[in-house]
Amino acid sequence: MIKIINAEKSSSDSVVFPPFSMEIKVRETAAIHSSLNVRSVLMDIFSGGMSLSSGSIEISGNKLASDFKNYNGKLSVMFLEEGLYERLTVKEQITFWKKLHLSSRTSDEILRLVQLEHLKKKRISSLTFSEKRRVHFARLLLENKPVLILEEPDQNVDLETRRVIKKVTEALKEEGKSILLLTGNMESALFMTEHVHRLDEKGLHRLDVELEEDESSGEEIPEREDHGVSQPVQIEKIPAKINEKIILFNPPEIDFVESSEGQSNLSVQGEVYPCTFTLNDLEKRLVPFGFFRCHRSYIVNLQKVREVVTWTRNSYSLVLEGTDRTTIPLSKLKMAELKEMLGLK
Amino acid sequence: MNQSIKRTMAIFQKDYKDFTKNLYVSSMIFLPLFLAAFYGRMGVQSLDMVFMVFNLTLTVIAAFTQSALIAEEKEKNTLRGLMLSPAGTGEILIGKSLVSFLISAIVLIFSAFLIGYQPENALLIVAALFVSILFYLGIGTLLGLITRSVMEASVAILPVLLFFSFSSFAVQLSDEYPILKVAEYLPNSQLVDLGYAVQNGAGFGDGWAALLIITAWTIGVSALVVAVYQKKMVDK
């Protein structure tokens, strides 16, 4: 269990983040979505490299400031840039951690969980970035601490690794761990955790993901049909505003629309343009062009979707075409709707 | 085995496997061995030469290997993982020193064999070399902790290497420049002095002063290492 009470940090006369409180209980996962600066400051604070300006952090009842030894004994931290002993093989590295943390799990079990069995004799220096990431997750399994703090765990990893990471974090959660994710990627936050928060200079805001989704899902279906009938093909451009300029996009150009804090952002060929309409308005305008509201905070252009990935029984993502293979969350309820639209059921 | 020893051994085993695959560092052990074999075949038996090889071994193997191992942990971000692990300061520092210690000891024995050095009182020399290894491991750890990468550590070790390999010769100039008398109290000069004393038939009774001075240096350096390590742990 992790408890953050009125934690605040300012450095050289500027506020990094104002006081905020949050609590993650046993068997709960949460994410803090923030800028890179806030994220790295938070990581330094959690790992004891920097102290808070005021407030306190407790891990299972042990205070960060006054009882670091016990605090650290209950906490696993995984940085985005973690080190590995590059000259060792995967198996040797895992055996080392197993002995260092006096874990009772066997290394074969760990290798199986992170799906590295076929690579266990390989040197770590010859692994890909994604495979190294899975080795880091092996450490989390061996440490077996009640609280985990992960920085960008699934950044830039391949789909298979993402699936492994999702599975491992689910398993850790089932074991009764509390997991906090720090990320700058909203999609990753929604994908990995149950509760998503946004932290910036204005404070901590919670995004009520599941709740509103349930409420809105009831009304959307008739709405879409309304428009589908009453608005036949019509020429409609979507305006986005950048500085003083207004740019007009043809709907088919848009890959997807993402909303963060009431601001909807159009994503066009990897660039992001803020749009003045709300997501609900955009949905009404875009549905006739083959767009689909796949999540409370996302509208996707179905023409650009290449793949529907099933991570676990009720966790899905959409993968877009193109080299960077952007993924977009697809919520459970919308999955059923999508299947229906595609005529799969 | 209690937990603390288990963790220390885990670090030792990991370092041993890593060291055998690390050609950059492990190839260094041939330098003093080559010198020892060379002087041994040349038939040079002056004690100065013998102890120059010993001091070189200590700096090149003990200090350099150790600094490279520590600096690499820092460079590759793995030291942070060790610091955040349940292993304590002592466990990490001892575990990280064991490999360099064993290799230094083995190389010293081989060099003595190759150069054909047979001291009168072997026990006293072994004790002095044992403490000296600890001193140079301390110097190496210190350098590894204050530098940021293996490259930096390799550069920083050079003046140290020159200083401790050759400062024992400075003592010979101390008649001309009295200030160089200070050099007599350096651990490397003390080691040479002890070598001469042993050759002249000195026992433990006469050698303890030199041994004590080297031990004092070792304790001083170890204290400094622990202090620097603790500081690095706080500000990373």
Coordinates of C-alpha atoms in Angstrom, one line a residue:
Chain A
M1 CA 0.0 0.0 0.0
I2 CA 1.3 3.4 -0.9
K3 CA 0.1 6.7 0.7
I4 CA 1.1 10.1 -0.6
I5 CA 0.1 12.9 1.7
N6 CA 0.2 16.5 0.6
A7 CA 3.5 15.9 -1.3
E8 CA 4.9 19.0 -2.9
K9 CA 8.0 19.8 -4.7
S10 CA 9.4 23.1 -5.9
S11 CA 12.9 23.7 -7.1
S12 CA 14.7 27.0 -7.7
D13 CA 11.6 29.1 -7.2
S14 CA 9.4 27.2 -9.6
V15 CA 6.8 24.7 -8.7
V16 CA 7.4 21.2 -10.0
F17 CA 4.1 20.0 -8.6
P18 CA 1.7 21.5 -6.0
P19 CA 0.6 19.5 -3.0
F20 CA -1.3 16.4 -3.8
S21 CA -2.5 13.3 -2.0
M22 CA -3.3 9.9 -3.3
E23 CA -3.5 6.4 -2.0
I24 CA -3.1 3.0 -3.8
K25 CA -4.4 0.1 -1.8
V26 CA -3.4 -3.5 -1.9
R27 CA -4.3 -5.2 -5.3
E28 CA -4.7 -1.8 -7.0
T29 CA -3.0 -0.3 -9.9
A30 CA -2.8 3.4 -10.6
A31 CA -1.0 5.7 -13.0
I32 CA 0.2 9.3 -12.8
H33 CA 0.3 10.8 -16.2
S34 CA 2.7 13.8 -16.3
S35 CA 5.4 15.7 -18.2
L36 CA 8.9 14.2 -18.4
N37 CA 10.3 16.7 -15.8
V38 CA 7.6 15.9 -13.2
R39 CA 8.1 12.2 -13.9
S40 CA 11.9 12.2 -13.4
V41 CA 11.6 14.3 -10.3
L42 CA 9.0 11.9 -8.9
M43 CA 11.2 8.9 -9.6
D44 CA 14.1 10.6 -7.8
I45 CA 11.9 11.2 -4.8
F46 CA 10.6 7.7 -4.6
S47 CA 14.0 6.2 -4.9
G48 CA 15.4 8.5 -2.2
G49 CA 17.7 10.5 -4.4
M50 CA 15.8 13.8 -3.8
S51 CA 13.5 14.9 -1.0
L52 CA 10.1 16.5 -1.0
S53 CA 9.6 20.2 -0.3
S54 CA 6.8 19.2 2.1
G55 CA 4.4 16.4 2.7
S56 CA 5.2 12.7 3.1
I57 CA 5.2 9.4 1.4
E58 CA 4.5 6.1 3.1
I59 CA 5.0 2.6 1.8
S60 CA 3.1 0.0 3.9
G61 CA 3.3 2.3 6.9
N62 CA 7.0 3.2 6.6
K63 CA 7.8 6.8 6.0
L64 CA 10.2 7.8 3.2
A65 CA 11.9 10.6 5.2
S66 CA 12.4 9.0 8.6
D67 CA 12.6 5.3 7.9
F68 CA 14.3 4.9 4.6
K69 CA 15.7 1.4 5.2
N70 CA 12.3 -0.2 5.9
Y71 CA 10.6 2.0 3.3
N72 CA 13.1 0.8 0.7
G73 CA 12.6 -2.8 1.9
K74 CA 9.0 -2.7 0.8
L75 CA 9.5 -1.0 -2.5
S76 CA 10.6 -2.0 -6.0
V77 CA 11.5 0.8 -8.3
M78 CA 12.0 0.3 -12.0
F79 CA 13.5 3.2 -14.0
L80 CA 13.1 3.8 -17.7
E81 CA 16.9 3.5 -17.9
E82 CA 17.8 0.5 -15.9
G83 CA 21.1 -1.3 -16.1
L84 CA 21.9 -4.9 -16.7
Y85 CA 25.2 -6.8 -16.6
E86 CA 25.6 -6.9 -20.3
R87 CA 28.3 -9.6 -20.3
L88 CA 26.3 -12.1 -18.3
T89 CA 23.7 -14.5 -19.9
V90 CA 20.0 -14.0 -19.1
K91 CA 20.1 -17.0 -16.8
E92 CA 23.2 -15.8 -14.9
Q93 CA 21.6 -12.4 -14.4
I94 CA 18.5 -13.9 -13.1
T95 CA 20.4 -16.3 -10.8
F96 CA 22.3 -13.3 -9.4
W97 CA 19.1 -11.4 -8.6
K98 CA 17.6 -14.6 -7.1
K99 CA 20.5 -14.9 -4.7
L100 CA 20.8 -11.2 -4.0
H101 CA 17.1 -11.0 -3.1
L102 CA 17.1 -14.4 -1.4
S103 CA 14.0 -15.4 -3.6
S104 CA 12.5 -18.8 -3.2
R105 CA 11.2 -18.8 -6.8
T106 CA 13.1 -20.9 -9.3
S107 CA 14.8 -19.2 -12.2
D108 CA 13.1 -21.4 -14.7
E109 CA 9.7 -20.3 -13.4
I110 CA 10.8 -16.6 -13.7
L111 CA 12.1 -17.2 -17.2
R112 CA 8.8 -18.8 -18.2
L113 CA 6.8 -15.9 -16.8
V114 CA 8.7 -13.3 -18.8
Q115 CA 9.0 -15.6 -21.8
L116 CA 12.8 -15.7 -22.1
E117 CA 13.3 -19.4 -21.8
H118 CA 14.6 -19.6 -25.4
L119 CA 17.1 -16.9 -24.7
K120 CA 18.4 -18.0 -21.4
K121 CA 21.9 -18.9 -22.7
K122 CA 22.3 -15.7 -24.6
R123 CA 24.4 -12.8 -23.4
I124 CA 22.3 -9.8 -22.4
S125 CA 24.3 -7.5 -24.7
S126 CA 22.8 -9.4 -27.7
L127 CA 19.2 -9.0 -26.6
T128 CA 16.9 -6.4 -28.2
F129 CA 15.5 -3.5 -26.2
S130 CA 12.2 -5.2 -25.7
E131 CA 13.8 -8.4 -24.5
K132 CA 16.0 -6.5 -22.0
R133 CA 12.8 -4.9 -20.7
R134 CA 11.5 -8.4 -20.0
V135 CA 14.7 -9.1 -18.0
H136 CA 13.9 -6.1 -15.9
F137 CA 10.5 -7.5 -15.1
A138 CA 12.2 -10.7 -14.0
R139 CA 13.8 -8.6 -11.3
L140 CA 10.5 -7.2 -10.1
L141 CA 9.2 -10.8 -9.8
L142 CA 12.2 -11.9 -7.8
E143 CA 12.2 -8.9 -5.4
N144 CA 8.7 -9.7 -4.4
K145 CA 8.0 -6.4 -2.6
P146 CA 4.5 -5.2 -1.8
V147 CA 4.8 -1.9 -3.7
L148 CA 6.1 -1.4 -7.3
I149 CA 6.8 1.9 -9.0
L150 CA 7.4 1.6 -12.7
E151 CA 8.6 4.4 -15.0
E152 CA 7.4 4.0 -18.6
P153 CA 7.4 0.2 -18.4
D154 CA 6.1 -0.4 -22.0
Q155 CA 7.7 2.5 -23.8
N156 CA 9.0 1.5 -27.3
V157 CA 8.6 -2.2 -26.7
D158 CA 7.2 -4.7 -29.3
L159 CA 3.7 -6.1 -29.1
E160 CA 4.8 -9.4 -27.7
T161 CA 6.7 -7.8 -24.9
R162 CA 3.7 -5.6 -24.2
R163 CA 1.6 -8.6 -23.8
V164 CA 4.1 -10.1 -21.4
I165 CA 4.4 -6.9 -19.4
K166 CA 0.6 -6.7 -19.1
K167 CA 0.4 -10.3 -18.0
V168 CA 3.2 -10.0 -15.4
T169 CA 1.7 -6.8 -13.9
E170 CA -1.7 -8.5 -13.7
A171 CA -0.1 -11.5 -12.0
L172 CA 1.7 -9.2 -9.5
K173 CA -1.5 -7.4 -8.8
E174 CA -3.3 -10.6 -8.1
E175 CA -0.6 -11.5 -5.6
G176 CA -1.7 -8.4 -3.7
K177 CA 0.9 -5.8 -4.8
S178 CA 0.1 -2.1 -5.3
I179 CA 1.5 -0.8 -8.5
L180 CA 2.1 2.8 -9.5
L181 CA 2.9 3.7 -13.0
L182 CA 4.6 7.0 -14.0
T183 CA 4.2 7.8 -17.7
G184 CA 3.9 10.5 -20.2
N185 CA 1.7 8.4 -22.5
M186 CA -2.0 8.4 -21.8
E187 CA -2.5 5.2 -23.8
S188 CA 0.0 3.3 -21.7
A189 CA -1.6 4.6 -18.5
L190 CA -5.1 3.5 -19.6
F191 CA -3.8 0.2 -20.9
M192 CA -1.8 -0.8 -17.8
T193 CA -3.8 0.5 -14.9
E194 CA -7.3 0.9 -13.4
H195 CA -7.0 4.5 -12.1
V196 CA -5.4 7.2 -14.1
H197 CA -4.4 10.5 -12.7
R198 CA -2.9 13.5 -14.3
L199 CA -0.3 15.6 -12.4
D200 CA 0.8 19.0 -13.6
E201 CA 1.5 22.4 -12.1
K202 CA -2.2 22.8 -11.3
G203 CA -2.3 19.6 -9.2
L204 CA -3.6 16.1 -9.4
H205 CA -6.7 15.3 -11.4
R206 CA -8.3 11.9 -11.5
L207 CA -9.8 10.6 -14.7
D208 CA -12.9 8.6 -14.0
V209 CA -12.3 6.1 -16.7
E210 CA -14.8 3.2 -16.1
L211 CA -17.6 5.2 -14.6
E212 CA -18.3 7.6 -17.3
E213 CA -17.8 5.0 -19.9
D214 CA -20.7 3.1 -18.6
E215 CA -22.9 6.1 -18.5
S216 CA -22.2 7.3 -22.0
S217 CA -22.3 4.0 -23.7
G218 CA -26.0 3.8 -23.4
E219 CA -26.8 7.0 -25.4
E220 CA -24.1 6.8 -28.0
I221 CA -25.5 4.0 -30.1
P222 CA -28.8 5.7 -31.1
E223 CA -26.9 9.0 -31.6
R224 CA -24.7 7.5 -34.2
E225 CA -27.5 6.0 -36.1
D226 CA -29.3 9.3 -36.1
H227 CA -26.4 11.0 -37.8
G228 CA -25.8 8.1 -40.1
V229 CA -29.3 8.6 -41.5
S230 CA -29.9 12.3 -41.3
Q231 CA -26.5 13.4 -42.4
P232 CA -25.6 11.8 -45.7
V233 CA -22.2 12.4 -47.2
Q234 CA -21.4 16.0 -46.8
I235 CA -18.2 18.0 -47.1
E236 CA -17.0 18.7 -43.6
K237 CA -13.6 19.8 -42.5
I238 CA -12.3 19.6 -39.0
P239 CA -10.6 22.8 -37.8
A240 CA -7.5 22.7 -35.6
K241 CA -5.9 25.8 -34.2
I242 CA -2.2 26.3 -34.0
N243 CA -1.0 29.7 -32.7
E244 CA -2.9 32.1 -34.8
K245 CA -3.5 29.7 -37.7
I246 CA -6.5 27.6 -38.3
I247 CA -5.8 24.4 -40.2
L248 CA -8.6 22.4 -41.8
F249 CA -8.3 18.7 -42.0
N250 CA -10.2 16.3 -44.2
P251 CA -11.6 13.7 -41.9
P252 CA -9.9 10.7 -43.7
E253 CA -6.6 12.3 -43.0
I254 CA -7.0 12.1 -39.3
D255 CA -5.7 8.9 -37.6
F256 CA -7.3 9.3 -34.3
V257 CA -8.5 11.9 -31.8
E258 CA -7.4 11.8 -28.2
S259 CA -8.9 13.9 -25.4
S260 CA -6.9 15.0 -22.4
E261 CA -8.5 17.3 -19.8
G262 CA -11.3 18.3 -22.0
Q263 CA -9.0 19.3 -24.8
S264 CA -9.3 17.1 -27.9
N265 CA -6.2 16.6 -30.0
L266 CA -6.2 15.4 -33.6
S267 CA -3.4 13.1 -34.5
V268 CA -2.5 13.4 -38.2
Q269 CA 0.6 11.4 -39.4
G270 CA 2.3 11.5 -36.0
E271 CA 1.7 15.2 -35.5
V272 CA -0.8 16.4 -32.8
Y273 CA -3.1 19.4 -33.4
P274 CA -5.4 20.8 -30.7
C275 CA -9.0 21.0 -31.9
T276 CA -11.6 23.4 -30.5
F277 CA -14.5 20.9 -30.5
T278 CA -15.1 18.5 -27.7
L279 CA -14.8 14.8 -28.2
N280 CA -18.6 14.3 -28.2
D281 CA -19.0 17.0 -30.9
L282 CA -16.2 15.4 -32.9
E283 CA -17.8 12.0 -32.6
K284 CA -21.0 13.3 -34.1
R285 CA -19.2 14.9 -37.0
L286 CA -16.8 12.0 -37.7
V287 CA -18.9 8.9 -37.3
P288 CA -20.3 9.2 -40.9
F289 CA -16.7 9.1 -42.1
G290 CA -16.0 5.7 -40.6
F291 CA -14.7 6.8 -37.2
F292 CA -15.4 4.9 -34.1
R293 CA -15.5 6.0 -30.4
C294 CA -13.3 3.1 -29.1
H295 CA -12.8 4.5 -25.6
R296 CA -14.0 7.4 -23.5
S297 CA -11.1 9.5 -24.4
Y298 CA -10.5 8.3 -28.0
I299 CA -12.1 8.3 -31.4
V300 CA -10.3 6.3 -34.1
N301 CA -10.4 6.3 -37.8
L302 CA -11.4 2.7 -38.5
Q303 CA -9.9 2.9 -42.0
K304 CA -6.5 3.2 -40.4
V305 CA -6.8 0.3 -38.0
R306 CA -4.6 -2.6 -39.0
E307 CA -5.0 -5.0 -36.0
V308 CA -7.2 -5.6 -33.0
V309 CA -5.0 -7.0 -30.2
T310 CA -6.4 -9.0 -27.3
W311 CA -4.1 -8.8 -24.4
T312 CA -6.2 -10.6 -21.8
R313 CA -9.8 -11.6 -21.8
N314 CA -11.0 -8.0 -21.2
S315 CA -8.2 -5.8 -22.3
Y316 CA -7.8 -4.8 -25.9
S317 CA -5.9 -2.4 -28.1
L318 CA -6.2 -1.2 -31.7
V319 CA -3.0 -1.0 -33.7
L320 CA -2.9 1.5 -36.5
E321 CA -1.2 1.2 -39.9
G322 CA 2.2 2.8 -40.5
T323 CA 5.7 2.2 -39.3
D324 CA 5.4 3.3 -35.7
R325 CA 2.4 1.1 -35.1
T326 CA 0.6 3.4 -32.7
T327 CA -1.7 1.6 -30.3
I328 CA -4.9 3.0 -29.0
P329 CA -7.0 1.6 -26.1
L330 CA -10.2 -0.2 -26.9
S331 CA -12.5 -0.6 -23.9
K332 CA -14.3 -3.8 -23.1
L333 CA -17.8 -2.5 -23.9
K334 CA -16.7 -1.0 -27.2
M335 CA -15.1 -4.2 -28.2
A336 CA -18.5 -5.9 -28.4
E337 CA -19.8 -2.9 -30.4
L338 CA -16.9 -3.1 -32.8
K339 CA -17.4 -6.8 -33.4
E340 CA -21.0 -6.1 -34.2
M341 CA -20.0 -3.4 -36.7
L342 CA -17.5 -5.6 -38.4
G343 CA -20.1 -8.4 -38.6
L344 CA -18.2 -10.8 -36.4
K345 CA -21.1 -11.6 -34.2
Chain B
M1 CA 25.0 -19.6 5.7
N2 CA 23.4 -16.5 6.9
Q3 CA 21.8 -14.0 4.6
S4 CA 24.5 -11.5 4.6
I5 CA 27.1 -14.0 3.4
K6 CA 24.7 -15.3 0.8
R7 CA 24.3 -11.8 -0.7
T8 CA 28.1 -11.2 -0.6
M9 CA 28.7 -14.5 -2.3
A10 CA 26.0 -13.7 -4.9
I11 CA 27.9 -10.4 -5.8
F12 CA 31.2 -12.3 -5.9
Q13 CA 29.9 -15.0 -8.2
K14 CA 28.4 -12.5 -10.5
D15 CA 31.6 -10.4 -10.6
Y16 CA 33.7 -13.5 -11.2
K17 CA 31.6 -14.5 -14.3
D18 CA 31.6 -11.0 -15.5
F19 CA 35.4 -10.7 -15.0
T20 CA 36.2 -13.8 -17.0
K21 CA 34.3 -12.3 -20.0
N22 CA 35.7 -8.8 -19.6
L23 CA 38.8 -8.8 -21.8
Y24 CA 39.6 -5.2 -21.2
V25 CA 40.2 -5.8 -17.5
S26 CA 41.3 -9.4 -17.4
S27 CA 44.0 -9.0 -20.0
M28 CA 45.8 -6.6 -17.6
I29 CA 46.9 -9.5 -15.4
F30 CA 49.5 -10.4 -18.1
L31 CA 51.4 -7.2 -17.7
P32 CA 53.0 -7.8 -14.3
L33 CA 53.4 -11.6 -15.1
F34 CA 55.3 -10.7 -18.2
L35 CA 57.5 -8.2 -16.4
A36 CA 58.2 -10.8 -13.6
A37 CA 59.1 -13.5 -16.1
F38 CA 61.3 -11.1 -18.0
Y39 CA 63.3 -9.9 -14.9
G40 CA 63.4 -13.5 -13.6
R41 CA 65.0 -14.7 -16.8
M42 CA 67.4 -11.7 -16.9
G43 CA 68.7 -12.8 -13.6
V44 CA 68.0 -9.5 -12.0
Q45 CA 67.7 -10.2 -8.3
S46 CA 67.9 -6.7 -6.8
L47 CA 65.2 -6.3 -4.2
D48 CA 64.3 -3.0 -5.7
M49 CA 63.3 -4.7 -8.9
V50 CA 61.3 -7.4 -7.1
F51 CA 59.3 -4.8 -5.2
M52 CA 58.8 -2.6 -8.2
V53 CA 57.0 -5.6 -9.8
F54 CA 55.0 -6.1 -6.6
N55 CA 54.0 -2.5 -6.4
L56 CA 53.1 -2.5 -10.1
T57 CA 51.0 -5.6 -9.6
L58 CA 49.2 -4.0 -6.7
T59 CA 48.4 -0.8 -8.7
V60 CA 47.7 -2.4 -12.0
I61 CA 45.7 -5.4 -10.7
A62 CA 44.3 -4.4 -7.4
A63 CA 43.7 -0.7 -7.9
F64 CA 42.9 -0.7 -11.7
T65 CA 40.7 -3.8 -11.8
Q66 CA 38.8 -2.6 -8.8
S67 CA 38.2 0.9 -10.1
A68 CA 37.2 -0.5 -13.5
L69 CA 34.7 -2.9 -11.9
I70 CA 33.1 -0.2 -9.8
A71 CA 33.1 2.4 -12.5
E72 CA 31.4 0.0 -14.9
E73 CA 28.6 -0.6 -12.4
K74 CA 28.2 3.2 -12.3
E75 CA 28.4 3.6 -16.0
K76 CA 25.8 0.9 -16.8
N77 CA 23.4 2.1 -14.1
T78 CA 23.7 -1.2 -12.2
L79 CA 25.2 0.3 -9.0
R80 CA 21.9 2.0 -8.3
G81 CA 20.2 -1.4 -8.4
L82 CA 22.7 -2.7 -5.9
M83 CA 22.3 0.3 -3.6
L84 CA 18.5 -0.1 -3.7
S85 CA 18.7 -3.8 -3.1
P86 CA 18.5 -5.3 0.4
A87 CA 22.3 -5.7 0.5
G88 CA 24.0 -3.3 2.9
T89 CA 27.1 -1.2 2.4
G90 CA 29.5 -3.8 3.8
E91 CA 28.0 -6.6 1.8
I92 CA 28.3 -4.7 -1.4
L93 CA 31.8 -3.3 -0.9
I94 CA 33.2 -6.7 0.3
G95 CA 31.4 -8.6 -2.5
K96 CA 32.7 -6.2 -5.1
S97 CA 36.3 -6.5 -3.7
L98 CA 36.5 -10.2 -3.5
V99 CA 37.3 -10.9 -7.2
S100 CA 40.0 -8.2 -7.4
F101 CA 41.4 -9.4 -4.1
L102 CA 41.7 -13.0 -5.3
I103 CA 43.2 -12.1 -8.6
S104 CA 45.7 -9.8 -7.1
A105 CA 46.8 -12.5 -4.6
I106 CA 47.1 -15.1 -7.4
V107 CA 49.1 -12.7 -9.6
L108 CA 51.4 -11.7 -6.8
I109 CA 52.2 -15.4 -6.0
F110 CA 52.9 -16.1 -9.6
S111 CA 55.1 -13.0 -10.0
A112 CA 57.1 -14.0 -7.0
F113 CA 57.5 -17.4 -8.4
L114 CA 58.5 -16.2 -11.9
I115 CA 61.0 -13.7 -10.6
G116 CA 62.4 -16.2 -8.2
Y117 CA 61.9 -14.3 -5.0
Q118 CA 62.3 -16.3 -1.8
P119 CA 62.0 -14.2 1.3
E120 CA 63.6 -15.3 4.6
N121 CA 60.5 -14.6 6.6
A122 CA 57.7 -15.5 4.1
L123 CA 54.9 -15.0 6.7
L124 CA 55.8 -11.4 7.3
I125 CA 56.0 -10.6 3.6
V126 CA 52.6 -12.3 3.0
A127 CA 51.0 -10.3 5.8
A128 CA 52.4 -7.1 4.4
L129 CA 51.2 -7.9 0.9
F130 CA 47.8 -8.9 2.2
V131 CA 47.3 -5.5 3.9
S132 CA 48.8 -3.8 0.9
I133 CA 46.2 -5.4 -1.4
L134 CA 43.4 -4.1 0.8
F135 CA 44.9 -0.6 0.6
Y136 CA 45.1 -0.6 -3.2
L137 CA 41.6 -2.1 -3.4
G138 CA 40.5 0.9 -1.3
I139 CA 42.2 3.3 -3.7
G140 CA 40.6 1.5 -6.7
T141 CA 37.1 1.6 -5.1
L142 CA 37.5 5.3 -4.3
L143 CA 38.5 6.1 -7.9
G144 CA 35.7 4.0 -9.3
L145 CA 33.2 5.8 -7.1
I146 CA 34.3 9.4 -8.0
T147 CA 34.6 8.8 -11.7
R148 CA 31.6 8.2 -14.0
S149 CA 32.7 5.7 -16.5
V150 CA 35.4 3.1 -17.1
M151 CA 37.1 5.5 -19.5
E152 CA 37.4 8.1 -16.9
A153 CA 38.5 5.6 -14.3
S154 CA 41.3 4.3 -16.6
V155 CA 42.6 7.9 -17.1
A156 CA 42.3 8.7 -13.4
I157 CA 44.3 5.6 -12.4
L158 CA 47.3 6.6 -14.5
P159 CA 48.8 9.2 -12.0
V160 CA 48.0 6.8 -9.2
L161 CA 49.8 4.0 -11.0
L162 CA 52.9 6.1 -11.7
F163 CA 52.9 7.6 -8.2
F164 CA 52.8 4.3 -6.3
S165 CA 55.0 2.3 -8.7
F166 CA 57.9 4.8 -8.6
S167 CA 57.6 6.9 -5.5
S168 CA 59.7 4.3 -3.7
F169 CA 62.6 5.5 -5.8
A170 CA 62.0 9.1 -4.5
V171 CA 63.3 8.0 -1.2
Q172 CA 66.8 7.6 -2.7
L173 CA 66.8 11.3 -3.6
S174 CA 65.8 12.4 -0.1
D175 CA 69.4 13.2 0.9
E176 CA 69.3 15.9 -1.8
Y177 CA 65.7 17.1 -1.3
P178 CA 64.7 16.6 2.4
I179 CA 61.1 17.2 1.5
L180 CA 61.0 13.8 -0.2
K181 CA 61.5 12.1 3.2
V182 CA 57.7 12.1 3.4
A183 CA 57.7 9.5 0.7
E184 CA 59.3 7.0 3.2
Y185 CA 56.0 6.8 5.0
L186 CA 54.0 5.8 1.9
P187 CA 52.7 2.2 2.0
N188 CA 54.7 1.3 -1.1
S189 CA 58.0 2.5 0.4
Q190 CA 57.2 0.8 3.6
L191 CA 56.7 -2.4 1.7
V192 CA 60.2 -2.1 0.1
D193 CA 61.8 -1.2 3.5
L194 CA 60.2 -4.3 5.0
G195 CA 61.6 -6.4 2.1
Y196 CA 65.1 -5.2 2.9
A197 CA 64.6 -5.7 6.6
V198 CA 63.4 -9.3 6.0
Q199 CA 66.4 -10.0 3.8
N200 CA 68.7 -8.8 6.6
G201 CA 67.1 -11.3 8.9
A202 CA 64.4 -9.3 10.6
G203 CA 61.5 -11.1 12.3
F204 CA 58.0 -10.0 13.4
G205 CA 59.6 -7.9 16.2
D206 CA 61.4 -5.6 13.7
G207 CA 58.8 -5.6 10.9
W208 CA 55.8 -4.6 12.9
A209 CA 56.4 -0.9 12.5
A210 CA 56.2 -1.1 8.7
L211 CA 53.2 -3.4 8.9
L212 CA 51.5 -1.0 11.2
I213 CA 52.0 2.0 8.9
I214 CA 50.6 0.1 6.0
T215 CA 47.6 -1.0 8.1
A216 CA 47.0 2.6 9.2
W217 CA 46.9 3.7 5.5
T218 CA 44.5 0.8 4.7
I219 CA 42.1 1.8 7.6
G220 CA 42.3 5.4 6.5
V221 CA 41.4 4.6 2.9
S222 CA 38.7 2.2 3.9
A223 CA 37.0 4.8 6.1
L224 CA 37.2 7.2 3.2
V225 CA 35.6 4.6 0.8
V226 CA 32.7 4.0 3.2
A227 CA 32.1 7.8 3.6
V228 CA 32.2 8.4 -0.2
Y229 CA 29.9 5.4 -0.8
Q230 CA 27.4 6.6 1.7
K231 CA 27.4 10.0 0.2
K232 CA 26.9 8.7 -3.3
M233 CA 24.0 6.6 -2.0
V234 CA 22.2 9.8 -0.9
D235 CA 22.7 12.0 -4.0
K236 CA 23.4 9.3 -6.6

